[in-house]
Amino acid sequence: MTRALACTVVALLGCHAPRAPRVTEVELPPVHEVTPQPIVFGPLLAPATIYNQPVAGAVASSPLRDAVFTALAERVPGVARPLRDPRLDLAGDDLADLVQRGGALDSAVVEFAMRARGIVESTERPLVARATTAEEVIAALEPLIGDILKSGNVRIGVGGGGAAPVVVLVIHAALVTFPPTVPRSAPARANVVLRATLDRSLHAPSVTISHDDDHRAVDHPMIAKLDRWTFETTIACGEHVGTEWVLVEGHDVFDRLTRLALFPIDCGTRPRETYRVEPRVAIADDPGALERHLRAVVDRERASAGLSPLRGDLRLQAAARRTTSLMLQLHTVEHRLAGTTNALRLRETNLVPALAREATLHAPDLETAVQILMNEHGYREQLVDPQLTHAAVAVAFDARHEMYIAIELVRIVPPIDTAGLTAAILARINATRPAGEQIQTDPLLDEIALRYAVERSRGWSDESSMRFVRDDHRFVFGPFATMSRALTLLVADDPKGVDLGPPTRYDMLGIAAVQSARNGALAGRVWVIVLYARRR
């Protein structure tokens, strides 16, 4: 499975991608497609708090599980017999329950279950069989086993059985061992001591620390050798809050660098307790159907966060298709593509929104794509941003029929009822005055305020806009002894957000509210001016 957060900037030369056609301003209503709710996997019972944590007490087994383990152990070549790992038994039980509820076992959810049981190693693939006898289970697993049992240091776990399917997990013990002292999570700014022992065929260990939210921030802590194969180092959380990935490597007899272990430590936060799995759905295998389904998933996730569905926009859709076309052409998942950025691609389709977000990813299938969006913090955070109003999704298949996906998310400021806003401001002003001193706006002051607000909404500066007001002979020779103003720039229809200025004595009042073009540099902002004056 390929997954990537698009955050790296690359320079691409010699790329002549076609420009996107300009699209007329057409906003679309929200999608009303119903999607099934995800299956919530977890919280698991008594998860491990440290890696390689011993299992407390005996793990429940059954004659079926024991017979399956024995049959698989006999397939391991050599004299070294495989071990039954109770941690793998527990993870197998967890995953069997998930399969029974309709969840599919992709690599991400299997990794989640393994880490929750304190297992550093990864399994190549889970083996799943729906059968009631050991012979039937082995017969069902036979086509799936392949060469997974041919290497040494094999550990096997068997879970499920009965009403649930049988799930078999196989790992090969890492060529580096850790005592059960490394925590899965650590307090903020904590230092974690990592002690490990290399296999005797290896030498020259190294440790690399990377961060989940900034893959460019890489640390190489100092290694202290305690003997020829045992070493110690310190992993510092520092100011980072989130997941730090610990990569342990060593050199073999040919001095080749070999990856030995890769596992996360959560700094200043708890390990994730749940993983949301997307049910398999029967859907037409064409980009349009997948795009509609993913748009519905976006709204489903927003609804779960108490947010409204997003509208569509043809300009936004054109920008999304442009992004997937470039990713497919360049075989990469990025935001900067062929000299363009997200903002430039939106502008090419004649869209300049108040706020723009873009999520890009590559996934082998629909369910994996949705699980990335639901469970990866960076992606989900974008989907449930309450400021957003519109979304578009584009899908393009590569040569392996895997998907490049672009999700464009923007805020387009809605049309503001400026007349209603003006009336609400007047009511707010009169609410501060005694009952017998209610005031109405003066037509001349209203006109002067409107002229100023119109000029500001078109992008003119304060100085330029005031020049038009000062040169108006009705202002110069009008009935005004003194005048003051209060100016507010709004991005929403909220009269409470209007600045009424400091308390002042006045007997004339003018109010104007003008919305800038909703698509452009000022992105629908509303200019509100309140003029106060005293008669000569």
PDB file of C-alpha atoms in Angstrom, residues 110-213:
ATOM      1  CA  VAL A 110      -2.973  -4.998  11.311  1.00  0.00           C
ATOM      2  CA  GLU A 111      -0.106  -2.722  12.328  1.00  0.00           C
ATOM      3  CA  PHE A 112      -2.452  -0.916  14.741  1.00  0.00           C
ATOM      4  CA  ALA A 113      -3.401  -4.249  16.391  1.00  0.00           C
ATOM      5  CA  MET A 114       0.235  -5.398  16.589  1.00  0.00           C
ATOM      6  CA  ARG A 115       1.468  -2.162  18.151  1.00  0.00           C
ATOM      7  CA  ALA A 116      -1.403  -2.245  20.667  1.00  0.00           C
ATOM      8  CA  ARG A 117      -0.025  -5.614  21.834  1.00  0.00           C
ATOM      9  CA  GLY A 118       3.514  -4.249  22.145  1.00  0.00           C
ATOM     10  CA  ILE A 119       4.900  -6.052  19.097  1.00  0.00           C
ATOM     11  CA  VAL A 120       7.802  -4.299  17.392  1.00  0.00           C
ATOM     12  CA  GLU A 121       8.002  -6.629  14.392  1.00  0.00           C
ATOM     13  CA  SER A 122       5.624  -6.458  11.427  1.00  0.00           C
ATOM     14  CA  THR A 123       3.747  -9.313   9.849  1.00  0.00           C
ATOM     15  CA  GLU A 124       3.959  -9.772   6.112  1.00  0.00           C
ATOM     16  CA  ARG A 125       0.236 -10.507   5.846  1.00  0.00           C
ATOM     17  CA  PRO A 126      -2.475 -12.003   8.062  1.00  0.00           C
ATOM     18  CA  LEU A 127      -3.872 -15.410   7.074  1.00  0.00           C
ATOM     19  CA  VAL A 128      -7.661 -15.647   7.384  1.00  0.00           C
ATOM     20  CA  ALA A 129      -9.816 -18.779   7.077  1.00  0.00           C
ATOM     21  CA  ARG A 130     -13.491 -19.382   7.743  1.00  0.00           C
ATOM     22  CA  ALA A 131     -13.679 -23.042   8.756  1.00  0.00           C
ATOM     23  CA  THR A 132     -14.618 -25.166  11.757  1.00  0.00           C
ATOM     24  CA  THR A 133     -11.925 -27.875  11.760  1.00  0.00           C
ATOM     25  CA  ALA A 134      -8.138 -27.693  11.714  1.00  0.00           C
ATOM     26  CA  GLU A 135      -8.006 -29.637   8.447  1.00  0.00           C
ATOM     27  CA  GLU A 136     -10.384 -27.195   6.774  1.00  0.00           C
ATOM     28  CA  VAL A 137      -8.468 -24.218   8.141  1.00  0.00           C
ATOM     29  CA  ILE A 138      -5.133 -25.518   6.851  1.00  0.00           C
ATOM     30  CA  ALA A 139      -6.686 -26.353   3.473  1.00  0.00           C
ATOM     31  CA  ALA A 140      -8.055 -22.801   3.234  1.00  0.00           C
ATOM     32  CA  LEU A 141      -4.702 -21.278   4.277  1.00  0.00           C
ATOM     33  CA  GLU A 142      -2.576 -23.444   1.980  1.00  0.00           C
ATOM     34  CA  PRO A 143      -2.819 -21.109  -1.049  1.00  0.00           C
ATOM     35  CA  LEU A 144      -2.030 -18.109   1.186  1.00  0.00           C
ATOM     36  CA  ILE A 145       1.012 -19.404   3.064  1.00  0.00           C
ATOM     37  CA  GLY A 146       3.530 -19.105   0.232  1.00  0.00           C
ATOM     38  CA  ASP A 147       7.059 -18.739   1.624  1.00  0.00           C
ATOM     39  CA  ILE A 148       6.005 -16.954   4.810  1.00  0.00           C
ATOM     40  CA  LEU A 149       7.150 -19.931   6.960  1.00  0.00           C
ATOM     41  CA  LYS A 150      10.414 -20.659   5.150  1.00  0.00           C
ATOM     42  CA  SER A 151      12.664 -18.315   7.119  1.00  0.00           C
ATOM     43  CA  GLY A 152      13.979 -18.969  10.596  1.00  0.00           C
ATOM     44  CA  ASN A 153      13.056 -17.255  13.881  1.00  0.00           C
ATOM     45  CA  VAL A 154       9.368 -17.798  13.171  1.00  0.00           C
ATOM     46  CA  ARG A 155       6.733 -16.864  15.762  1.00  0.00           C
ATOM     47  CA  ILE A 156       3.095 -17.720  15.215  1.00  0.00           C
ATOM     48  CA  GLY A 157      -0.152 -16.525  16.758  1.00  0.00           C
ATOM     49  CA  VAL A 158      -3.606 -18.022  16.170  1.00  0.00           C
ATOM     50  CA  GLY A 159      -6.798 -16.156  17.033  1.00  0.00           C
ATOM     51  CA  GLY A 160     -10.504 -16.509  16.431  1.00  0.00           C
ATOM     52  CA  GLY A 161     -12.307 -19.755  15.763  1.00  0.00           C
ATOM     53  CA  GLY A 162     -15.826 -20.812  16.621  1.00  0.00           C
ATOM     54  CA  ALA A 163     -18.250 -18.256  15.186  1.00  0.00           C
ATOM     55  CA  ALA A 164     -15.360 -15.974  14.184  1.00  0.00           C
ATOM     56  CA  PRO A 165     -12.897 -16.727  11.390  1.00  0.00           C
ATOM     57  CA  VAL A 166      -9.435 -18.042  12.259  1.00  0.00           C
ATOM     58  CA  VAL A 167      -6.705 -15.409  11.925  1.00  0.00           C
ATOM     59  CA  VAL A 168      -3.058 -16.480  11.831  1.00  0.00           C
ATOM     60  CA  LEU A 169      -0.253 -13.947  12.343  1.00  0.00           C
ATOM     61  CA  VAL A 170       3.360 -14.821  11.569  1.00  0.00           C
ATOM     62  CA  ILE A 171       6.420 -12.719  12.390  1.00  0.00           C
ATOM     63  CA  HIS A 172      10.147 -13.294  12.121  1.00  0.00           C
ATOM     64  CA  ALA A 173      11.928 -12.204  15.276  1.00  0.00           C
ATOM     65  CA  ALA A 174      13.913  -9.027  14.648  1.00  0.00           C
ATOM     66  CA  LEU A 175      17.687  -9.179  14.492  1.00  0.00           C
ATOM     67  CA  VAL A 176      17.704  -6.693  17.338  1.00  0.00           C
ATOM     68  CA  THR A 177      16.072  -7.356  20.719  1.00  0.00           C
ATOM     69  CA  PHE A 178      14.774  -4.852  23.250  1.00  0.00           C
ATOM     70  CA  PRO A 179      14.109  -5.449  26.920  1.00  0.00           C
ATOM     71  CA  PRO A 180      10.531  -4.604  27.966  1.00  0.00           C
ATOM     72  CA  THR A 181      11.459  -1.056  29.001  1.00  0.00           C
ATOM     73  CA  VAL A 182      10.652   1.063  25.935  1.00  0.00           C
ATOM     74  CA  PRO A 183       7.266   2.806  26.420  1.00  0.00           C
ATOM     75  CA  ARG A 184       4.724   3.206  23.658  1.00  0.00           C
ATOM     76  CA  SER A 185       4.139   6.768  24.862  1.00  0.00           C
ATOM     77  CA  ALA A 186       6.091   9.251  26.964  1.00  0.00           C
ATOM     78  CA  PRO A 187       5.287  12.553  28.707  1.00  0.00           C
ATOM     79  CA  ALA A 188       6.060  15.809  26.949  1.00  0.00           C
ATOM     80  CA  ARG A 189       9.791  16.671  26.934  1.00  0.00           C
ATOM     81  CA  ALA A 190      10.643  13.214  28.296  1.00  0.00           C
ATOM     82  CA  ASN A 191      13.854  11.315  27.531  1.00  0.00           C
ATOM     83  CA  VAL A 192      13.441   7.627  26.723  1.00  0.00           C
ATOM     84  CA  VAL A 193      16.411   5.317  27.201  1.00  0.00           C
ATOM     85  CA  LEU A 194      16.614   2.713  24.452  1.00  0.00           C
ATOM     86  CA  ARG A 195      18.809  -0.331  25.126  1.00  0.00           C
ATOM     87  CA  ALA A 196      19.063  -3.039  22.485  1.00  0.00           C
ATOM     88  CA  THR A 197      21.176  -6.031  21.515  1.00  0.00           C
ATOM     89  CA  LEU A 198      22.112  -6.853  17.936  1.00  0.00           C
ATOM     90  CA  ASP A 199      22.190 -10.327  16.470  1.00  0.00           C
ATOM     91  CA  ARG A 200      25.788 -11.596  16.474  1.00  0.00           C
ATOM     92  CA  SER A 201      25.882 -11.425  12.680  1.00  0.00           C
ATOM     93  CA  LEU A 202      25.583  -7.626  12.806  1.00  0.00           C
ATOM     94  CA  HIS A 203      27.662  -4.671  13.916  1.00  0.00           C
ATOM     95  CA  ALA A 204      27.735  -0.823  13.885  1.00  0.00           C
ATOM     96  CA  PRO A 205      24.148  -0.021  14.939  1.00  0.00           C
ATOM     97  CA  SER A 206      22.515   3.325  14.185  1.00  0.00           C
ATOM     98  CA  VAL A 207      19.261   4.966  15.315  1.00  0.00           C
ATOM     99  CA  THR A 208      17.245   7.529  13.332  1.00  0.00           C
ATOM    100  CA  ILE A 209      14.319   9.516  14.760  1.00  0.00           C
ATOM    101  CA  SER A 210      11.727  11.135  12.477  1.00  0.00           C
ATOM    102  CA  HIS A 211       8.498  12.984  13.228  1.00  0.00           C
ATOM    103  CA  ASP A 212       5.054  12.182  11.860  1.00  0.00           C
ATOM    104  CA  ASP A 213       4.223  15.840  11.203  1.00  0.00           C
TER     105      ASP A 213
END
